[in-house]
CSV table of C-alpha atoms and ligand atoms in Angstrom, one decimal:
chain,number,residue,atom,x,y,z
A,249,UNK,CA,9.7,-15.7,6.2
A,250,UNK,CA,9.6,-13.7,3.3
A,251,UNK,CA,12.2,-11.4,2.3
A,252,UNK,CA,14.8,-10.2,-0.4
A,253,UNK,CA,18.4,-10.4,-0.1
A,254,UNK,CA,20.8,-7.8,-0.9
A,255,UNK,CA,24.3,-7.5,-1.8
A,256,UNK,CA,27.3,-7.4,-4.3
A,257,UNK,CA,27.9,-10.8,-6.2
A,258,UNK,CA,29.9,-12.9,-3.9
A,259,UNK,CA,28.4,-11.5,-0.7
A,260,UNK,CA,27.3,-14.4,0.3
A,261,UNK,CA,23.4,-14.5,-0.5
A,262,UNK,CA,22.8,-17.9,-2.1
A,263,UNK,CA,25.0,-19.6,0.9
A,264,UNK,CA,23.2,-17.8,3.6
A,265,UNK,CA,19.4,-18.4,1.5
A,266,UNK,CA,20.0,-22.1,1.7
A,267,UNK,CA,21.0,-21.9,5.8
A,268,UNK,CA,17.8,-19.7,6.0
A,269,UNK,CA,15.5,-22.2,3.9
A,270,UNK,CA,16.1,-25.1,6.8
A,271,UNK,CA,14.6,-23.0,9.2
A,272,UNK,CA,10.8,-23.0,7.9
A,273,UNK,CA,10.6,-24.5,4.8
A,274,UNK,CA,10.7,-21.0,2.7
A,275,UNK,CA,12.2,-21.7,-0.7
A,276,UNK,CA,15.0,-19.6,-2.2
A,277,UNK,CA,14.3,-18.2,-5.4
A,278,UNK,CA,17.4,-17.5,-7.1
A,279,UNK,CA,17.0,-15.3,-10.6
A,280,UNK,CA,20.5,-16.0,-11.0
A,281,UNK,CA,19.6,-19.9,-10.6
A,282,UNK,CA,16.3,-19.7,-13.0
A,283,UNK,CA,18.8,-18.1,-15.8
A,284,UNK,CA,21.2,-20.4,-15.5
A,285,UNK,CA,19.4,-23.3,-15.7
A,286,UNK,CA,17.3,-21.9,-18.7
A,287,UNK,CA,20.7,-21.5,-20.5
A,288,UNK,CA,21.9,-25.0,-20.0
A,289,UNK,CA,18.6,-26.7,-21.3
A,290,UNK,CA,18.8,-24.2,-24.3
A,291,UNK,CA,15.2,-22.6,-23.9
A,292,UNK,CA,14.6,-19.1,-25.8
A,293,UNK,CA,14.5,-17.3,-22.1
A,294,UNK,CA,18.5,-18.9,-22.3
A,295,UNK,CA,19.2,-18.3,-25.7
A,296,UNK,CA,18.2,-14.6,-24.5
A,297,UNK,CA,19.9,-14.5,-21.2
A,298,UNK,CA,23.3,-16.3,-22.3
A,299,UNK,CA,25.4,-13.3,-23.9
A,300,UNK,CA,24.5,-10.7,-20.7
A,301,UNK,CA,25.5,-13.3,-18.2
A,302,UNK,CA,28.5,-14.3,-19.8
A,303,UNK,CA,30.0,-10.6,-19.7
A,304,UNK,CA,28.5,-10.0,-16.3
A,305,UNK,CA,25.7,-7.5,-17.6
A,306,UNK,CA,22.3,-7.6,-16.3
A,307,UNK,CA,19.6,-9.2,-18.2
A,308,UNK,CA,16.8,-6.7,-19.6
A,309,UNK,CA,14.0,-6.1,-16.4
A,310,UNK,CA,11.6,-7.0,-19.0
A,311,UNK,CA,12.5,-10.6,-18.9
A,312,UNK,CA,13.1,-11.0,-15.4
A,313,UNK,CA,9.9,-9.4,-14.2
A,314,UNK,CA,8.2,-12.4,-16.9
A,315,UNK,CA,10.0,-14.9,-14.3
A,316,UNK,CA,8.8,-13.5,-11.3
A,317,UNK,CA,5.4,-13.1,-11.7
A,318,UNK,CA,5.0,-16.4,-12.3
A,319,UNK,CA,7.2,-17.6,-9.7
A,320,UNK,CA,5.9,-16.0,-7.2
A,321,UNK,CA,2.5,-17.3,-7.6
A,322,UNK,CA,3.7,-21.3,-7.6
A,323,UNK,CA,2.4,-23.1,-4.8
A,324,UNK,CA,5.6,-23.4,-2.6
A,325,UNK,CA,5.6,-19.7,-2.4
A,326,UNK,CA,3.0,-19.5,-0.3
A,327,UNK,CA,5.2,-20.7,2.8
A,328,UNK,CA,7.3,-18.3,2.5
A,329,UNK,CA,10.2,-17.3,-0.1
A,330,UNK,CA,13.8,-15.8,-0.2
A,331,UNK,CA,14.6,-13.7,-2.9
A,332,UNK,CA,18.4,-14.0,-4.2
A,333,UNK,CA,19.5,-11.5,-6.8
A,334,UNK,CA,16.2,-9.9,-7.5
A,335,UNK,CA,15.7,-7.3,-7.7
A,336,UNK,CA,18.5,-5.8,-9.4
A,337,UNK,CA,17.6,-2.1,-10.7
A,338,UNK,CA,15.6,-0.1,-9.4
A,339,UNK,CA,12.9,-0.1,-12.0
A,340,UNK,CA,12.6,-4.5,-10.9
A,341,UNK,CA,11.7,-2.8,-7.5
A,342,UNK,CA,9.2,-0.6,-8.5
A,343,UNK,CA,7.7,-3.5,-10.8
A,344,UNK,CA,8.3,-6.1,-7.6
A,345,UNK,CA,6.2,-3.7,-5.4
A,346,UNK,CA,3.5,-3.0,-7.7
A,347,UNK,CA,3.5,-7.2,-8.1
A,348,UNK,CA,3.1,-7.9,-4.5
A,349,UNK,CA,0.4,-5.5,-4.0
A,350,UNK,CA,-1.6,-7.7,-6.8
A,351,UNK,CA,-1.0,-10.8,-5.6
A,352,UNK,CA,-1.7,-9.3,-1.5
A,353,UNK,CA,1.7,-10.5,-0.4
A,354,UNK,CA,3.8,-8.6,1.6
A,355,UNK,CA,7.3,-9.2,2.9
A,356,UNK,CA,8.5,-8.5,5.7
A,357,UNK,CA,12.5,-7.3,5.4
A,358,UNK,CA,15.0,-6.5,2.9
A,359,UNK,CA,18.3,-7.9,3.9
A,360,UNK,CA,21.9,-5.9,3.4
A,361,UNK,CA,24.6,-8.2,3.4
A,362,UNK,CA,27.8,-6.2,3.5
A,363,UNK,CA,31.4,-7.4,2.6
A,364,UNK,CA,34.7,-6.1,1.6
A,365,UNK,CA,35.2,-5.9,-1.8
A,366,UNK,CA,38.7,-7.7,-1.9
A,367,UNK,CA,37.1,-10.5,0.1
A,368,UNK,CA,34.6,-10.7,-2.5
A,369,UNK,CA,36.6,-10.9,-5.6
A,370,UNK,CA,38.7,-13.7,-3.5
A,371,UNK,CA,36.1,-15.7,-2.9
A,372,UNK,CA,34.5,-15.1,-6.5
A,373,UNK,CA,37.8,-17.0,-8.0
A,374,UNK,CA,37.4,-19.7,-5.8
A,375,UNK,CA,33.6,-20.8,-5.9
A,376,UNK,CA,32.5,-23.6,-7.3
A,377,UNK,CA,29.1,-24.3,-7.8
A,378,UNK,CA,27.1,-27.8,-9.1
A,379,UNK,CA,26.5,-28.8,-12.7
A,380,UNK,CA,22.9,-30.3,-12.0
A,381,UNK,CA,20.7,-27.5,-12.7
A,382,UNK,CA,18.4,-28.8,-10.0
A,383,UNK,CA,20.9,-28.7,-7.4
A,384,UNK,CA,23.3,-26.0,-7.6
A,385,UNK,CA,25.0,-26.7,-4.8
A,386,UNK,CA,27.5,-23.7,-3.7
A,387,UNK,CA,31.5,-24.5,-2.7
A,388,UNK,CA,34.5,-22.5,-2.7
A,389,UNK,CA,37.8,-24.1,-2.8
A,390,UNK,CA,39.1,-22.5,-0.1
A,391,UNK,CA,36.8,-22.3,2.6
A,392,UNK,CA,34.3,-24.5,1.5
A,393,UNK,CA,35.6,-28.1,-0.7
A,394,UNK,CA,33.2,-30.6,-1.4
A,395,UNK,CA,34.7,-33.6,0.8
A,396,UNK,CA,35.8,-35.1,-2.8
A,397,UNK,CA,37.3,-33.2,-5.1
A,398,UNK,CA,35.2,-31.9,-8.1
A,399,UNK,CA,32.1,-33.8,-7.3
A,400,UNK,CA,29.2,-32.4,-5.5
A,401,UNK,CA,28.4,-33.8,-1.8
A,402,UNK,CA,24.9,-33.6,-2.8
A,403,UNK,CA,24.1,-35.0,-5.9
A,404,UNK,CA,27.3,-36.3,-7.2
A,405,UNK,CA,27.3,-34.4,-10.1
A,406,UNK,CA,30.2,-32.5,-11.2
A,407,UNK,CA,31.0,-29.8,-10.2
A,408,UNK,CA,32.5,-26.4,-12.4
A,409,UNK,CA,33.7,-22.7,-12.6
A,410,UNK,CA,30.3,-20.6,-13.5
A,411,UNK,CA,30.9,-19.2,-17.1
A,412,UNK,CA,30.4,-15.4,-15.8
A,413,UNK,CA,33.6,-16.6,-13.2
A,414,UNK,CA,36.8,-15.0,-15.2
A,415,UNK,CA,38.1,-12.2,-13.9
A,416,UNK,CA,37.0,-9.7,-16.5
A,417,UNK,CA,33.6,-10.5,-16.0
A,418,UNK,CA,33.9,-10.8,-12.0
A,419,UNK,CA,35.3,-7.1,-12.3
A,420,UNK,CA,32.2,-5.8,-14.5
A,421,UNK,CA,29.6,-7.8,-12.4
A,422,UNK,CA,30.9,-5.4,-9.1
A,423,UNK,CA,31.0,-2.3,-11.6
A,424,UNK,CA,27.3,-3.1,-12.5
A,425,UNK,CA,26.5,-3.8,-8.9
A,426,UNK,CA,27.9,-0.7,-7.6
A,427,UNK,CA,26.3,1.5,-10.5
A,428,UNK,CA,22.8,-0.5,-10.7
A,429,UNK,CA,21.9,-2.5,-7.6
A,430,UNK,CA,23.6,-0.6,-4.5
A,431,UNK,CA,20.8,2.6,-5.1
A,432,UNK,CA,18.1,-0.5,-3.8
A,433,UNK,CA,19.8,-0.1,-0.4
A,434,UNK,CA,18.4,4.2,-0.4
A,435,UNK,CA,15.1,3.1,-2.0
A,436,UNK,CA,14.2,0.0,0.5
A,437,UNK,CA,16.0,2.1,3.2
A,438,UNK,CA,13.3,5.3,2.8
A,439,UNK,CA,9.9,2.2,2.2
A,440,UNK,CA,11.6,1.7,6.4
A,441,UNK,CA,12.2,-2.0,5.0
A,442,UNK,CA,16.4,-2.5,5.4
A,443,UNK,CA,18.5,-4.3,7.7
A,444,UNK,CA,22.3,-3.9,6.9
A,445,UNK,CA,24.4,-6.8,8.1
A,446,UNK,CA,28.1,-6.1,7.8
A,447,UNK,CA,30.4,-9.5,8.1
A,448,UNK,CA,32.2,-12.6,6.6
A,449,UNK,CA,30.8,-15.3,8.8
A,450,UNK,CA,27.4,-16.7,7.0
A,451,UNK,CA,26.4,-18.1,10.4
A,452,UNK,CA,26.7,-14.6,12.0
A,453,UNK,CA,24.9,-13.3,9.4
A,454,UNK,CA,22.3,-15.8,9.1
A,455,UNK,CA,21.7,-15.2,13.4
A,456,UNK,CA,21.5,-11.8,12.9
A,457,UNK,CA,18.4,-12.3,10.3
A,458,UNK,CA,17.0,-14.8,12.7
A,459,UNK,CA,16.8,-12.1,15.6
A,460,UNK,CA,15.8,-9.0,12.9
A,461,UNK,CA,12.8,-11.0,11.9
A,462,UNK,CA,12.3,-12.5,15.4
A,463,UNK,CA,13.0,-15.8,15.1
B,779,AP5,P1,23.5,-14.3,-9.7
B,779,AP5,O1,23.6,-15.8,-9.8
B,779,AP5,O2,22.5,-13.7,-8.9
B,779,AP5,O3,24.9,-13.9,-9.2
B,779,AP5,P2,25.3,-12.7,-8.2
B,779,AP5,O4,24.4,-11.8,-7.7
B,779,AP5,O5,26.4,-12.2,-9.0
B,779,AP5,O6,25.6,-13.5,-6.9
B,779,AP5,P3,26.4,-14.6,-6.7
B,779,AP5,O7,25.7,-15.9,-7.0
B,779,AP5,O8,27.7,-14.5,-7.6
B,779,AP5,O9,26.9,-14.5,-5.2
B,779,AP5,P4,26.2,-14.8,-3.8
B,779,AP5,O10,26.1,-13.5,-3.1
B,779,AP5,O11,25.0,-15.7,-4.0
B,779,AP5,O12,27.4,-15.6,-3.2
B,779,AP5,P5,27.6,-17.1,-2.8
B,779,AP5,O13,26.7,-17.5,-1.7
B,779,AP5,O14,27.6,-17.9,-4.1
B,779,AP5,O15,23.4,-13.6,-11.1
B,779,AP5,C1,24.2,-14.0,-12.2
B,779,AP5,C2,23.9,-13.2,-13.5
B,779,AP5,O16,22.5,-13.5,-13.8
B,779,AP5,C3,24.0,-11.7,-13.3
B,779,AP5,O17,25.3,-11.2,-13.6
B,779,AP5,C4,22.9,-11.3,-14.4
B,779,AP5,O18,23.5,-11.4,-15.7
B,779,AP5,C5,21.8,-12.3,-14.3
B,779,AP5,N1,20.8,-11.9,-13.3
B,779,AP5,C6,20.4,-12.6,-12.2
B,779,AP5,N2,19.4,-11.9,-11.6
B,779,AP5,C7,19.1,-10.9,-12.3
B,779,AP5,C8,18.2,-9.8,-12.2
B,779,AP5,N3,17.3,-9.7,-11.1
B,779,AP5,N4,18.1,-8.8,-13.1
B,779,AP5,C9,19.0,-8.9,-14.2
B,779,AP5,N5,19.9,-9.8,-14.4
B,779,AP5,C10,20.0,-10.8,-13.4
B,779,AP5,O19,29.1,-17.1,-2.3
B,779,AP5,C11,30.2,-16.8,-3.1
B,779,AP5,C12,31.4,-17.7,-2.8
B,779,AP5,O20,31.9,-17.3,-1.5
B,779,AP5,C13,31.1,-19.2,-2.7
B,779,AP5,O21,32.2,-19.9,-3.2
B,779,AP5,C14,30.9,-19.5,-1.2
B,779,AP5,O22,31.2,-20.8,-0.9
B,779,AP5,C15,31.8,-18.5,-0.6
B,779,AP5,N6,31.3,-18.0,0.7
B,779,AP5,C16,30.1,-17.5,0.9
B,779,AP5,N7,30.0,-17.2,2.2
B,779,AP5,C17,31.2,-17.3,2.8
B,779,AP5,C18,31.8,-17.1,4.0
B,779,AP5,N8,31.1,-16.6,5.0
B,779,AP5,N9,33.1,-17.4,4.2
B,779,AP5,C19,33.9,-17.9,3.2
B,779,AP5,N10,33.4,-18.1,2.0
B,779,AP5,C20,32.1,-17.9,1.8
């Protein structure tokens, strides 16, 4: 499959991409993810990306279209890819669609995910995600523990609060959302690309992708 995710922080995109990735081998690609890890190991796209992050501001479209284009033209993409967090602004759309018509790739949906704002901010004080850069496994204290406490199920690595995670930031990251991301939902809605799922449940939401793409 081959398609973009959409949604406020919290709405459950990197959850329901790694259900969707089982299904066919597509690999999630996660701009949120790439940044991260590039801060950790302390590369110059990090040193960049650190201070936006960490006050819940987007990174300039500049850099992330840099990541993209090369991403997208790695060799597991060819299977098919799920895009989580990008794009973000509506200027990364235009660039994304201008990208795929070089490379002859299309996709073929842009996902909605749809969830109450208060459930959202709950569950954006609660999640937990995975130290290890390369596995970034997702939890959630309440409705998702790992089965020990503070170590991933995965890798066994650690397990933390993202930096971006204090309630200050959580609040700006929706404010951004609302203000720069939510216009994709008009713009993919006109290209006749969107599919809005409204719900809490991941696995209704990832059945409902299943039968929107047919599968
Ligand atoms: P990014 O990492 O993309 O964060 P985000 O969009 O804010 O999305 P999240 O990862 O917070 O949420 P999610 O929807 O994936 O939810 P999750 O599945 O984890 O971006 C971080 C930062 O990087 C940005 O602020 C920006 O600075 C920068 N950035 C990234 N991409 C960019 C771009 N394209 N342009 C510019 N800047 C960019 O779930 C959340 C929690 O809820 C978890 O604890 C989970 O366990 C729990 N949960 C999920 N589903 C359920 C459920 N059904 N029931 C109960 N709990 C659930």
């Amino acid at each position: 499959m081959k398609i973009i995710l959409l949604g406020a922080p919290g709405a459950g995109k990197g959850t329901v991409a790694k259900q969707l990735t089982a299904i066919d081998g597509s690999v999630q690609i996660s701009t949120g993810d790439i940044l991260r890890g590039a801060v950790q190991a302390g590369t110059e796209l990090g040193k960049e990306a650190e201070g936006y992050m960490k006050r819940g501001d987007l990174v300039p479209d500049s850099l992330i279209m840099g990541i993209m284009e090369k991403r997208l033209q790695e060799p597991d993409c060819q299977k098919g890819f799920l895009l989580d967090g990008f794009p973000r602004t509506i200027p990364q759309a235009e660039a994304l669609k201008g990208l795929l018509v070089k490379l002859g790739i299309n996709f073929d949906k842009v996902i909605n995910i749809d969830v109450p704002r208060d459930v959202i901010f709950d569950r954006l004080c609660t999640r937990r995600t995975c130290s290890n850069t390369a596995c970034q496994a997702i939890y959630n204290v309440k409705s998702m523990p790992p089965k020990k406490e503070g170590v991933c199920d995965k890798c066994g690595s650690p397990i933390v609060q993202r930096a971006d995670e204090t309630e200050e930031a959580i609040s700006h990251r929706l404010d951004t959302y609302n203000e720069k991301t939510a216009p994709l939902i008009g713009f993919y809605e006109k290209e006749g690309l969107l599919k809005t799922i409204t719900g809490t449940s991941s696995e209704a939401v990832v059945a409902e992708i299943k039968k929107s793409l047919g599968i």
